[in-house]
Structures are given as C-alpha cells and as structure tokens.
Amino acid sequence: MNILVVGAGPAGLYFSYLARRLQPRWRIRVVEQNPPDATFGFGVVFSDKALEFLRGDDPQTYDAITPHMEAWTDLTVVHRGTPVVIDGIGFSAIGRLTFLRLMQQRAASVGIEPEFLKTLSSSGELKGYDLVVAADGANSIVRGVADFGTTITALTNKFAWFGTKKIFPTLTQTFVENEHGSFNAHHYRHSPEMSTFVFECDARTWQRVGFSGMAETATLQFCENVFADTLGGHRLVSNKSVWRNFPNVRNARWHAGNVVLIGDALRTAHFSIGSGTRLAMEDAIALTKSLVEHENEIPEALTAFEAARRPIVEKLLAAADASGSWYDRFPEQMKLAPRDFAWSYIQRSGRIDPARLRKISPKFVDG
Ligand SMILES: Cc1cc2nc3c(=O)[nH]c(=O)nc-3n(C[C@H](O)[C@H](O)[C@H](O)COP(=O)(O)OP(=O)(O)OC[C@H]3O[C@@H](n4cnc5c(N)ncnc54)[C@H](O)[C@@H]3O)c2cc1C
C-alpha cells in the first residue's frame, strides 16, 4: 500500500508510526509545511488518565512520553480572588514542542522521516496514492478536494495562548472582573520551568479594551495587569500569541474516495476539556486497526474506521461543545459566589452529575 500523510502534528506522526510498525511493507510518505522545531502555543493538557489509553498497546510510546509530563490530582477555580480546590479532577501536561519531538523520535525509530518544509498546495499532489490521510489540522487544505460536509463555527470568545515562568501547582482557572469586563485564564505548568497561560475574554470585553488596535507589548502588559495577583510579578511570554476565536470544525463525512480525515482536520474539541491531542492519537489507532483488518480494501477500511470511532467521538464532542459554550457565557456566571461558581464550572460539560462528583471529589462536595 502506498500512503500519503499530510501534516506531521500529533495525528500524522502517530498514524505513520503505528502504520509502519504494524505493516513494515507499506510505503508511507509524510509531508509537513513547517520545520521540525516549529510550534504554536506552549503546553497541552491531557484530562484524566492522560496516556493510559496507550499503555496496553504501545508501552514504548507511553514510556517515552510520560517521564516528560507534569501531573497533579486537583483542579483550582479562582473567582473573586478566592481559590476553590476541586479534588480528584486530575490532569497532566507536556510542552507541545517536547511532545512533537518525542513523537518525531518514535516515528524515526521505525524509519519514518517526514519531509519538513514541504507544503501540500494542490490536489494534483494527492494523485498516485492508495490512501491519503488528511492530518493537516483545523484549516485542512486536503479537505477541499471532496465534499466532506464541513462546517466551521467560531465561538464568540477571544483567546490568546501565552506562557510564563511562574510555576502553578495545579491546573487553575482564574476569573477576574474589572471596569473593562470579565476575563479568564487557563493556566498550568507543562514543565518544571514553564507554565501555559491561555488568556480568554468575551467579545464585548475584548472590544471595550480595544485589543484589536493594540500593539503586542501593550497587549502583554494589559494581560499581565489583569492577572497581576495570579502571576505574582512574573511576565507573560508570547509565541505567535495572536487573538483567535476557537473554531468548532465538524464533518458530516469522514472519508471520500481514498481520502480520510483524522485529528483536527476531522473535528476540533474545545481546549477546555483537554482532549484534542488525545482524540487525534486515538483516531490514528482506530484508523491503523481498520486498515490492517481490511488490507487492500480501502473503502471497507474507511467505513469500518468511521463506524467504530464515530459514537465515541460524538459523546466527547457533546461534552466539548457544552464546555465551550459555558466559556462563551461565563460573564453571566460571575455574579455567583466562589463556591457556587466552581460548582457551575465543574458541571459545565454535563459529564459529571452530582452523584458522580461526590465520588470523584468528596472534599469539594462536602465543602
Ligand atoms: C488554545 C488551544 C489550546 C489547546 N490546548 C490543548 C490541550 O490542552 N490539550 C489537548 O489535548 N489539545 C489542546 N489543543 C488542541 C490540539 O492542539 C489539537 O487537537 C491537536 O494538535 C490536533 O493534532 P493534529 O495533528 O490533528 O493537528 P495539528 O496539531 O494542527 O497538526 C497539523 C499539522 O499539519 C501541518 N499542515 C497543515 N497544512 C499543511 C499543508 N498544506 N501541507 C503540509 N503540512 C500541513 C501543520 O503545519 C501541522 O503541523 C489546543 C488547541 C488550542 C487552539
């Protein structure tokens, strides 16, 4: 089989690694527009048991990545300066660049060397392959070659992805209200020396502040001032930290002809539930499995991939959508007292009912 993989993010790298490992005869070409050490953002978090889903089938990758992860067992919600700890809601995190390097090493260990600085720019370049794996992210170019029934809906909040040298003990959600409006920061350490700091606010606040016409230094300074207590004198660091609206990407069809979508090209999951990277890797696992089971029968393999994966993905997306829309409306919740606010926060995705919460977070519920 002759496979083209477009994109060497988590989805493309993990798919090509797994496919080569399971079927060394397959020819796999990976193209990536960026150099190997380019990345946006700082860290990524993984919810719950992080990479547990890899442990059984791919202990080598699990062992390669987990020593580089930061992990904690509680989550903190800060509202009106009052921290409320929600016990038992564990997360782990890793720098995105560290993660990509480790995935590149895993791919290299089975002979996969992506062609970096190679941008796929025309549909003609997709010809001559038995299978094309579109792992080219939320703004996928490959998606343009067929009718996948794509919809992209932007959430209304504005966010920018920063870093800071301040090291936070847990994943913390800090909410601040001032004369301009309401602000939120998602912040967590992703290495012993560095934390991720995602700054977010609603569209009206963003306009009132005048962020659209503000230079980068002034923007950083404004954000630092809003979260001065949280940062404790530390600076924010920028890395292509442009203002964005989160795009909810959905596709009615997951494959067309010999082209299949995986990762963010297939769908995005709001970052507040910390699942986009894991979903991308799980897509890679499911796709490889279907291809191995239906070798030389691409249409059957792609149908089986979608049938197996769609119900799981849709459940998670329902939670991600609910969480994303809670953030889009968070200023309405700011009138709540800190503990009620934390309760609203933790119920936002609809995944944790009060009975389950009592089991997971007994101290918080008792409080
Ligand atoms: C603010 C923010 C915070 C996030 N936080 C988290 C988090 O905490 N936890 C989490 O799990 N996820 C998080 N995510 C989501 C996560 O980043 C994605 O879900 C994940 O990276 C998807 O992997 P991917 O490989 O599908 O896509 P990408 O990581 O986007 O990779 C796609 C690759 O394709 C390449 N490419 C694109 N077009 C072309 C082309 N024409 N030719 C060649 N190459 C091309 C790109 O350069 C890129 O390397 C966050 C996202 C955002 C925006």
Short mmCIF file of C-alpha atoms and ligand atoms in Angstrom, two decimals:
data_model
loop_
_atom_site.label_atom_id
_atom_site.label_comp_id
_atom_site.label_asym_id
_atom_site.label_seq_id
_atom_site.Cartn_x
_atom_site.Cartn_y
_atom_site.Cartn_z
CA MET A 1 0.00 0.00 0.00
CA ASN A 2 1.19 3.48 -0.88
CA ILE A 3 0.11 6.12 1.66
CA LEU A 4 0.48 9.90 1.75
CA VAL A 5 0.11 11.56 5.14
CA VAL A 6 -0.36 15.34 5.05
CA GLY A 7 0.71 17.00 8.30
CA ALA A 8 3.20 15.94 10.98
CA GLY A 9 1.26 17.04 14.04
CA PRO A 10 0.19 14.50 16.68
CA ALA A 11 -2.31 12.80 14.32
CA GLY A 12 0.00 12.43 11.30
CA LEU A 13 3.08 11.43 13.29
CA TYR A 14 1.28 8.86 15.39
CA PHE A 15 -0.59 7.38 12.43
CA SER A 16 2.57 6.97 10.36
CA TYR A 17 4.47 5.48 13.31
CA LEU A 18 1.74 2.93 14.06
CA ALA A 19 1.12 2.03 10.42
CA ARG A 20 4.82 1.42 9.74
CA ARG A 21 5.22 -0.53 12.97
CA LEU A 22 2.30 -2.81 12.16
CA GLN A 23 2.87 -3.10 8.40
CA PRO A 24 6.57 -2.50 7.57
CA ARG A 25 5.81 -3.20 3.86
CA TRP A 26 3.56 -0.17 3.43
CA ARG A 27 5.14 2.83 1.75
CA ILE A 28 4.40 5.92 3.84
CA ARG A 29 5.28 9.46 2.82
CA VAL A 30 4.71 12.26 5.36
CA VAL A 31 4.80 15.93 4.31
CA GLU A 32 4.86 18.82 6.77
CA GLN A 33 4.85 22.51 5.87
CA ASN A 34 6.80 23.64 8.96
CA PRO A 35 10.35 22.86 10.15
CA PRO A 36 10.59 20.13 12.84
CA ASP A 37 11.03 22.57 15.71
CA ALA A 38 8.17 24.95 14.91
CA THR A 39 5.11 25.06 17.05
CA PHE A 40 2.43 27.42 18.22
CA GLY A 41 1.31 27.57 21.81
CA PHE A 42 3.14 26.26 24.83
CA GLY A 43 1.79 23.18 26.58
CA VAL A 44 -1.12 20.83 26.21
CA VAL A 45 -3.03 19.16 28.99
CA PHE A 46 -4.48 15.70 28.98
CA SER A 47 -7.52 15.04 31.11
CA ASP A 48 -7.99 12.13 33.47
CA LYS A 49 -5.54 9.34 32.92
CA ALA A 50 -3.51 11.10 30.24
CA LEU A 51 -1.84 8.50 28.09
CA GLU A 52 -3.30 5.43 29.80
CA PHE A 53 -5.01 4.58 26.50
CA LEU A 54 -1.53 3.88 25.06
CA ARG A 55 -0.15 1.81 27.89
CA GLY A 56 -1.59 -1.54 26.79
CA ASP A 57 -0.93 -1.49 23.05
CA ASP A 58 2.04 0.84 22.82
CA PRO A 59 4.06 0.76 26.06
CA GLN A 60 7.18 2.10 24.29
CA THR A 61 5.47 5.37 23.35
CA TYR A 62 3.84 5.58 26.76
CA ASP A 63 7.26 5.11 28.44
CA ALA A 64 8.90 7.65 26.11
CA ILE A 65 6.40 10.41 26.85
CA THR A 66 5.21 10.06 30.44
CA PRO A 67 8.54 10.96 32.14
CA HIS A 68 8.27 14.38 30.46
CA MET A 69 4.80 15.07 31.79
CA GLU A 70 3.74 17.13 34.76
CA ALA A 71 0.79 15.64 36.64
CA TRP A 72 -1.49 16.68 39.51
CA THR A 73 -4.67 15.41 41.09
CA ASP A 74 -6.70 18.55 41.88
CA LEU A 75 -8.08 21.47 39.92
CA THR A 76 -8.36 25.00 41.29
CA VAL A 77 -11.01 27.56 40.36
CA VAL A 78 -10.25 31.13 41.46
CA HIS A 79 -13.12 33.61 41.47
CA ARG A 80 -13.12 36.99 43.27
CA GLY A 81 -9.61 36.10 44.45
CA THR A 82 -10.87 33.03 46.35
CA PRO A 83 -9.36 29.68 45.33
CA VAL A 84 -11.72 26.70 45.45
CA VAL A 85 -9.96 23.36 45.13
CA ILE A 86 -11.85 20.57 43.35
CA ASP A 87 -10.17 17.36 44.41
CA GLY A 88 -9.85 14.32 42.17
CA ILE A 89 -10.03 16.13 38.80
CA GLY A 90 -6.57 15.16 37.64
CA PHE A 91 -4.74 16.39 34.58
CA SER A 92 -1.26 16.02 33.17
CA ALA A 93 0.60 18.29 30.79
CA ILE A 94 3.57 18.45 28.47
CA GLY A 95 5.18 21.14 26.31
CA ARG A 96 3.77 20.85 22.80
CA LEU A 97 7.22 21.05 21.24
CA THR A 98 8.63 18.41 23.60
CA PHE A 99 5.67 16.20 22.74
CA LEU A 100 6.17 16.66 18.99
CA ARG A 101 9.91 15.95 19.28
CA LEU A 102 9.19 12.73 21.15
CA MET A 103 6.63 11.72 18.53
CA GLN A 104 9.14 12.52 15.76
CA GLN A 105 11.64 10.24 17.54
CA ARG A 106 9.06 7.46 17.79
CA ALA A 107 8.37 7.84 14.05
CA ALA A 108 12.13 7.86 13.26
CA SER A 109 12.56 4.65 15.29
CA VAL A 110 10.51 2.82 12.62
CA GLY A 111 12.10 4.65 9.70
CA ILE A 112 9.55 7.45 9.19
CA GLU A 113 11.27 10.73 8.32
CA PRO A 114 8.71 13.44 7.49
CA GLU A 115 9.58 15.79 4.64
CA PHE A 116 9.64 19.08 6.54
CA LEU A 117 9.16 22.45 4.84
CA LYS A 118 7.05 20.71 2.20
CA THR A 119 3.63 22.33 1.80
CA LEU A 120 0.97 20.41 0.00
CA SER A 121 -0.70 23.01 -2.15
CA SER A 122 -2.65 21.35 -4.97
CA SER A 123 -5.00 18.41 -5.35
CA GLY A 124 -2.74 17.06 -8.13
CA GLU A 125 -0.16 16.19 -5.45
CA LEU A 126 -2.61 13.71 -3.93
CA LYS A 127 -2.65 11.52 -7.04
CA GLY A 128 -0.90 8.16 -7.26
CA TYR A 129 -1.54 7.02 -3.68
CA ASP A 130 -3.77 4.21 -2.47
CA LEU A 131 -4.65 6.25 0.60
CA VAL A 132 -4.36 9.91 1.57
CA VAL A 133 -4.52 10.68 5.29
CA ALA A 134 -5.51 14.30 5.88
CA ALA A 135 -3.83 15.10 9.21
CA ASP A 136 -3.34 18.76 8.30
CA GLY A 137 -5.21 20.32 11.18
CA ALA A 138 -8.26 22.55 11.62
CA ASN A 139 -7.56 24.58 8.46
CA SER A 140 -7.05 21.45 6.36
CA ILE A 141 -6.27 22.03 2.68
CA VAL A 142 -6.86 18.39 1.80
CA ARG A 143 -10.49 18.72 2.95
CA GLY A 144 -11.02 20.92 -0.10
CA VAL A 145 -10.62 18.04 -2.58
CA ALA A 146 -14.04 16.49 -1.89
CA ASP A 147 -17.37 17.26 -0.26
CA PHE A 148 -16.95 16.21 3.36
CA GLY A 149 -19.94 18.29 4.51
CA THR A 150 -17.61 20.53 6.50
CA THR A 151 -18.93 23.20 8.87
CA ILE A 152 -16.73 25.56 10.86
CA THR A 153 -18.44 27.57 13.60
CA ALA A 154 -16.36 30.05 15.54
CA LEU A 155 -17.02 30.50 19.26
CA THR A 156 -17.51 34.15 20.22
CA ASN A 157 -14.82 34.44 22.94
CA LYS A 158 -11.36 35.70 22.04
CA PHE A 159 -8.31 33.88 23.37
CA ALA A 160 -4.52 34.07 23.09
CA TRP A 161 -2.05 31.37 24.10
CA PHE A 162 0.83 32.65 26.26
CA GLY A 163 3.47 31.15 28.54
CA THR A 164 5.01 32.23 31.84
CA LYS A 165 7.87 31.16 34.10
CA LYS A 166 5.55 31.19 37.10
CA ILE A 167 5.00 27.56 38.10
CA PHE A 168 1.44 26.74 39.17
CA PRO A 169 0.79 23.79 41.47
CA THR A 170 -2.39 22.61 39.69
CA LEU A 171 -4.39 23.35 36.58
CA THR A 172 -6.07 26.59 37.61
CA GLN A 173 -8.95 28.53 36.11
CA THR A 174 -8.74 32.13 37.29
CA PHE A 175 -11.61 34.54 36.65
CA VAL A 176 -11.30 38.30 37.07
CA GLU A 177 -13.81 41.12 36.69
CA ASN A 178 -12.79 44.77 36.35
CA GLU A 179 -14.07 48.01 34.79
CA HIS A 180 -13.49 46.58 31.28
CA GLY A 181 -15.40 43.33 31.74
CA SER A 182 -14.73 39.67 32.52
CA PHE A 183 -11.52 37.73 31.94
CA ASN A 184 -10.42 34.14 32.34
CA ALA A 185 -7.03 32.42 32.34
CA HIS A 186 -6.45 28.68 32.00
CA HIS A 187 -3.02 28.15 33.49
CA TYR A 188 -0.92 25.12 34.38
CA ARG A 189 2.73 24.08 34.42
CA HIS A 190 3.79 21.98 31.46
CA SER A 191 7.43 21.55 32.52
CA PRO A 192 9.37 22.18 35.74
CA GLU A 193 10.36 25.63 34.35
CA MET A 194 7.36 26.79 32.36
CA SER A 195 3.60 27.16 32.52
CA THR A 196 0.96 27.66 29.85
CA PHE A 197 -1.32 30.67 30.24
CA VAL A 198 -4.35 30.86 27.93
CA PHE A 199 -5.96 34.29 28.26
CA GLU A 200 -9.63 34.49 27.31
CA CYS A 201 -12.43 37.05 27.37
CA ASP A 202 -15.84 37.58 25.83
CA ALA A 203 -16.18 39.57 22.60
CA ARG A 204 -17.67 42.68 24.28
CA THR A 205 -14.87 42.89 26.82
CA TRP A 206 -12.30 42.40 24.05
CA GLN A 207 -13.78 45.30 22.10
CA ARG A 208 -14.10 47.53 25.16
CA VAL A 209 -10.41 47.04 25.95
CA GLY A 210 -9.52 47.84 22.33
CA PHE A 211 -7.31 44.78 21.84
CA SER A 212 -7.74 44.85 18.06
CA GLY A 213 -5.67 48.02 17.68
CA MET A 214 -3.19 47.27 20.47
CA ALA A 215 0.49 46.50 19.81
CA GLU A 216 1.95 43.23 21.12
CA THR A 217 3.87 44.78 24.05
CA ALA A 218 0.84 46.73 25.21
CA THR A 219 -1.34 43.61 24.91
CA LEU A 220 1.06 41.60 27.05
CA GLN A 221 1.19 44.38 29.62
CA PHE A 222 -2.59 44.66 29.76
CA CYS A 223 -2.99 40.91 30.24
CA GLU A 224 -0.26 40.89 32.91
CA ASN A 225 -2.06 43.68 34.77
CA VAL A 226 -5.41 41.87 34.72
CA PHE A 227 -3.78 38.77 36.23
CA ALA A 228 -1.15 40.57 38.34
CA ASP A 229 -2.13 38.66 41.52
CA THR A 230 -2.03 35.33 39.68
CA LEU A 231 1.33 35.99 38.04
CA GLY A 232 2.96 37.34 41.20
CA GLY A 233 5.40 39.57 39.30
CA HIS A 234 6.18 37.08 36.52
CA ARG A 235 5.96 38.16 32.90
CA LEU A 236 3.90 36.60 30.14
CA VAL A 237 5.81 35.22 27.18
CA SER A 238 4.45 35.41 23.65
CA ASN A 239 4.88 32.82 20.87
CA LYS A 240 2.77 33.72 17.84
CA SER A 241 0.19 34.56 20.51
CA VAL A 242 -2.38 36.06 18.20
CA TRP A 243 -6.02 36.58 19.16
CA ARG A 244 -8.24 33.78 17.93
CA ASN A 245 -11.80 32.53 18.13
CA PHE A 246 -11.96 28.79 18.72
CA PRO A 247 -13.22 27.07 15.54
CA ASN A 248 -15.59 24.14 16.00
CA VAL A 249 -14.80 22.01 12.96
CA ARG A 250 -17.27 19.26 12.06
CA ASN A 251 -17.52 16.99 9.02
CA ALA A 252 -20.65 15.08 8.02
CA ARG A 253 -18.46 12.63 6.08
CA TRP A 254 -15.16 11.34 7.46
CA HIS A 255 -13.83 9.98 4.17
CA ALA A 256 -14.34 10.41 0.43
CA GLY A 257 -12.79 8.08 -2.14
CA ASN A 258 -9.30 7.28 -0.87
CA VAL A 259 -9.04 10.37 1.37
CA VAL A 260 -9.68 10.14 5.12
CA LEU A 261 -9.71 12.90 7.73
CA ILE A 262 -8.17 12.47 11.18
CA GLY A 263 -7.31 14.74 14.13
CA ASP A 264 -8.30 18.41 13.99
CA ALA A 265 -8.93 18.14 10.23
CA LEU A 266 -11.81 15.84 11.16
CA ARG A 267 -13.06 17.80 14.18
CA THR A 268 -11.86 20.09 16.92
CA ALA A 269 -12.75 19.73 20.60
CA HIS A 270 -12.72 22.85 22.75
CA PHE A 271 -9.40 23.06 24.59
CA SER A 272 -11.09 23.45 27.98
CA ILE A 273 -11.66 19.69 28.14
CA GLY A 274 -8.04 18.88 27.25
CA SER A 275 -8.78 16.19 24.67
CA GLY A 276 -7.79 17.38 21.17
CA THR A 277 -4.39 15.71 21.14
CA ARG A 278 -5.69 12.50 22.64
CA LEU A 279 -8.53 12.38 20.10
CA ALA A 280 -6.00 12.86 17.30
CA MET A 281 -3.93 9.94 18.60
CA GLU A 282 -6.97 7.74 19.12
CA ASP A 283 -8.04 8.43 15.53
CA ALA A 284 -4.62 7.18 14.42
CA ILE A 285 -5.01 4.00 16.46
CA ALA A 286 -8.51 3.29 15.12
CA LEU A 287 -7.57 4.04 11.51
CA THR A 288 -4.50 1.80 11.60
CA LYS A 289 -6.53 -1.01 13.11
CA SER A 290 -9.20 -0.79 10.38
CA LEU A 291 -6.56 -0.66 7.64
CA VAL A 292 -4.80 -3.74 8.98
CA GLU A 293 -8.11 -5.62 9.26
CA HIS A 294 -9.18 -4.63 5.73
CA GLU A 295 -5.90 -4.54 3.87
CA ASN A 296 -6.27 -3.76 0.15
CA GLU A 297 -9.93 -2.84 0.74
CA ILE A 298 -9.67 0.89 1.35
CA PRO A 299 -13.43 1.73 1.18
CA GLU A 300 -14.25 -1.06 3.68
CA ALA A 301 -11.39 0.01 5.96
CA LEU A 302 -12.53 3.65 6.00
CA THR A 303 -16.16 2.70 6.62
CA ALA A 304 -15.09 0.46 9.50
CA PHE A 305 -12.91 3.26 10.93
CA GLU A 306 -15.84 5.68 10.98
CA ALA A 307 -18.32 3.12 12.32
CA ALA A 308 -16.05 2.20 15.22
CA ARG A 309 -14.97 5.68 16.14
CA ARG A 310 -17.96 7.97 15.49
CA PRO A 311 -20.04 7.07 18.59
CA ILE A 312 -17.05 7.62 20.92
CA VAL A 313 -16.11 10.90 19.28
CA GLU A 314 -19.68 12.23 19.30
CA LYS A 315 -20.02 11.62 23.03
CA LEU A 316 -16.85 13.53 23.71
CA LEU A 317 -17.81 16.33 21.34
CA ALA A 318 -21.11 16.82 23.16
CA ALA A 319 -19.07 17.44 26.33
CA ALA A 320 -16.59 19.69 24.49
CA ASP A 321 -19.40 21.74 22.93
CA ALA A 322 -21.15 22.18 26.27
CA SER A 323 -17.87 23.24 27.86
CA GLY A 324 -17.04 25.65 25.02
CA SER A 325 -20.45 27.28 25.28
CA TRP A 326 -20.13 27.62 29.09
CA TYR A 327 -16.95 29.64 28.46
CA ASP A 328 -18.72 31.73 25.84
CA ARG A 329 -21.26 32.70 28.53
CA PHE A 330 -19.01 32.80 31.61
CA PRO A 331 -19.58 36.53 32.34
CA GLU A 332 -23.19 35.61 33.25
CA GLN A 333 -21.87 33.32 35.99
CA MET A 334 -19.60 35.94 37.54
CA LYS A 335 -22.36 37.04 39.92
CA LEU A 336 -22.13 33.68 41.72
CA ALA A 337 -20.20 33.31 44.97
CA PRO A 338 -16.86 31.47 44.53
CA ARG A 339 -18.06 28.01 45.59
CA ASP A 340 -21.28 28.20 43.52
CA PHE A 341 -19.21 29.45 40.63
CA ALA A 342 -16.88 26.45 40.96
CA TRP A 343 -19.96 24.18 41.05
CA SER A 344 -21.28 25.71 37.83
CA TYR A 345 -17.82 25.31 36.29
CA ILE A 346 -17.46 21.65 37.13
CA GLN A 347 -20.97 20.82 35.88
CA ARG A 348 -20.46 22.65 32.59
CA SER A 349 -19.83 19.73 30.25
CA GLY A 350 -22.77 17.70 31.54
CA ARG A 351 -20.45 14.73 32.06
CA ILE A 352 -20.27 14.85 35.86
CA ASP A 353 -23.62 14.60 37.61
CA PRO A 354 -23.77 15.37 41.37
CA ALA A 355 -23.67 11.68 42.37
CA ARG A 356 -20.54 11.08 40.30
CA LEU A 357 -18.99 14.28 41.54
CA ARG A 358 -19.48 13.13 45.14
CA LYS A 359 -17.45 10.02 44.32
CA ILE A 360 -14.70 11.84 42.49
CA SER A 361 -14.44 14.99 44.59
CA PRO A 362 -15.72 14.19 48.10
CA LYS A 363 -13.89 17.09 49.77
CA PHE A 364 -15.24 19.65 47.32
CA VAL A 365 -18.82 18.32 47.57
CA ASP A 366 -18.68 18.22 51.38
CA GLY A 367 -17.35 21.76 51.37
C1 LIG B 1 -5.51 27.42 22.56
C2 LIG B 1 -5.50 25.94 22.34
C3 LIG B 1 -5.20 25.13 23.41
C4 LIG B 1 -5.19 23.76 23.26
N1 LIG B 1 -4.92 23.03 24.34
C5 LIG B 1 -4.98 21.70 24.23
C6 LIG B 1 -4.76 20.93 25.37
O1 LIG B 1 -4.51 21.46 26.46
N2 LIG B 1 -4.82 19.59 25.26
C7 LIG B 1 -5.08 18.97 24.05
O2 LIG B 1 -5.12 17.74 24.00
N3 LIG B 1 -5.28 19.69 22.95
C8 LIG B 1 -5.26 21.03 23.00
N4 LIG B 1 -5.49 21.76 21.90
C9 LIG B 1 -5.81 21.07 20.63
C10 LIG B 1 -4.61 20.39 19.99
O3 LIG B 1 -3.62 21.36 19.76
C11 LIG B 1 -5.07 19.71 18.71
O4 LIG B 1 -6.23 18.97 18.93
C12 LIG B 1 -4.00 18.76 18.16
O5 LIG B 1 -2.80 19.46 17.90
C13 LIG B 1 -4.51 18.11 16.88
O6 LIG B 1 -3.48 17.42 16.23
P1 LIG B 1 -3.44 17.32 14.64
O7 LIG B 1 -2.22 16.55 14.31
O8 LIG B 1 -4.76 16.81 14.16
O9 LIG B 1 -3.38 18.81 14.10
P2 LIG B 1 -2.20 19.89 14.24
O10 LIG B 1 -1.52 19.77 15.56
O11 LIG B 1 -2.81 21.19 13.88
O12 LIG B 1 -1.15 19.47 13.12
C14 LIG B 1 -1.43 19.62 11.75
C15 LIG B 1 -0.11 19.70 11.01
O13 LIG B 1 -0.36 19.79 9.61
C16 LIG B 1 0.54 20.72 9.03
N5 LIG B 1 -0.06 21.21 7.79
C17 LIG B 1 -1.18 21.97 7.66
N6 LIG B 1 -1.42 22.22 6.37
C18 LIG B 1 -0.42 21.62 5.65
C19 LIG B 1 -0.14 21.56 4.26
N7 LIG B 1 -0.91 22.13 3.34
N8 LIG B 1 0.98 20.86 3.87
C20 LIG B 1 1.78 20.28 4.80
N9 LIG B 1 1.53 20.33 6.15
C21 LIG B 1 0.45 20.98 6.56
C22 LIG B 1 0.66 21.79 10.12
O14 LIG B 1 1.83 22.57 9.96
C23 LIG B 1 0.69 20.97 11.39
O15 LIG B 1 1.99 20.59 11.77
C24 LIG B 1 -5.48 23.16 21.99
C25 LIG B 1 -5.77 23.95 20.89
C26 LIG B 1 -5.79 25.34 21.07
C27 LIG B 1 -6.11 26.18 19.87
#
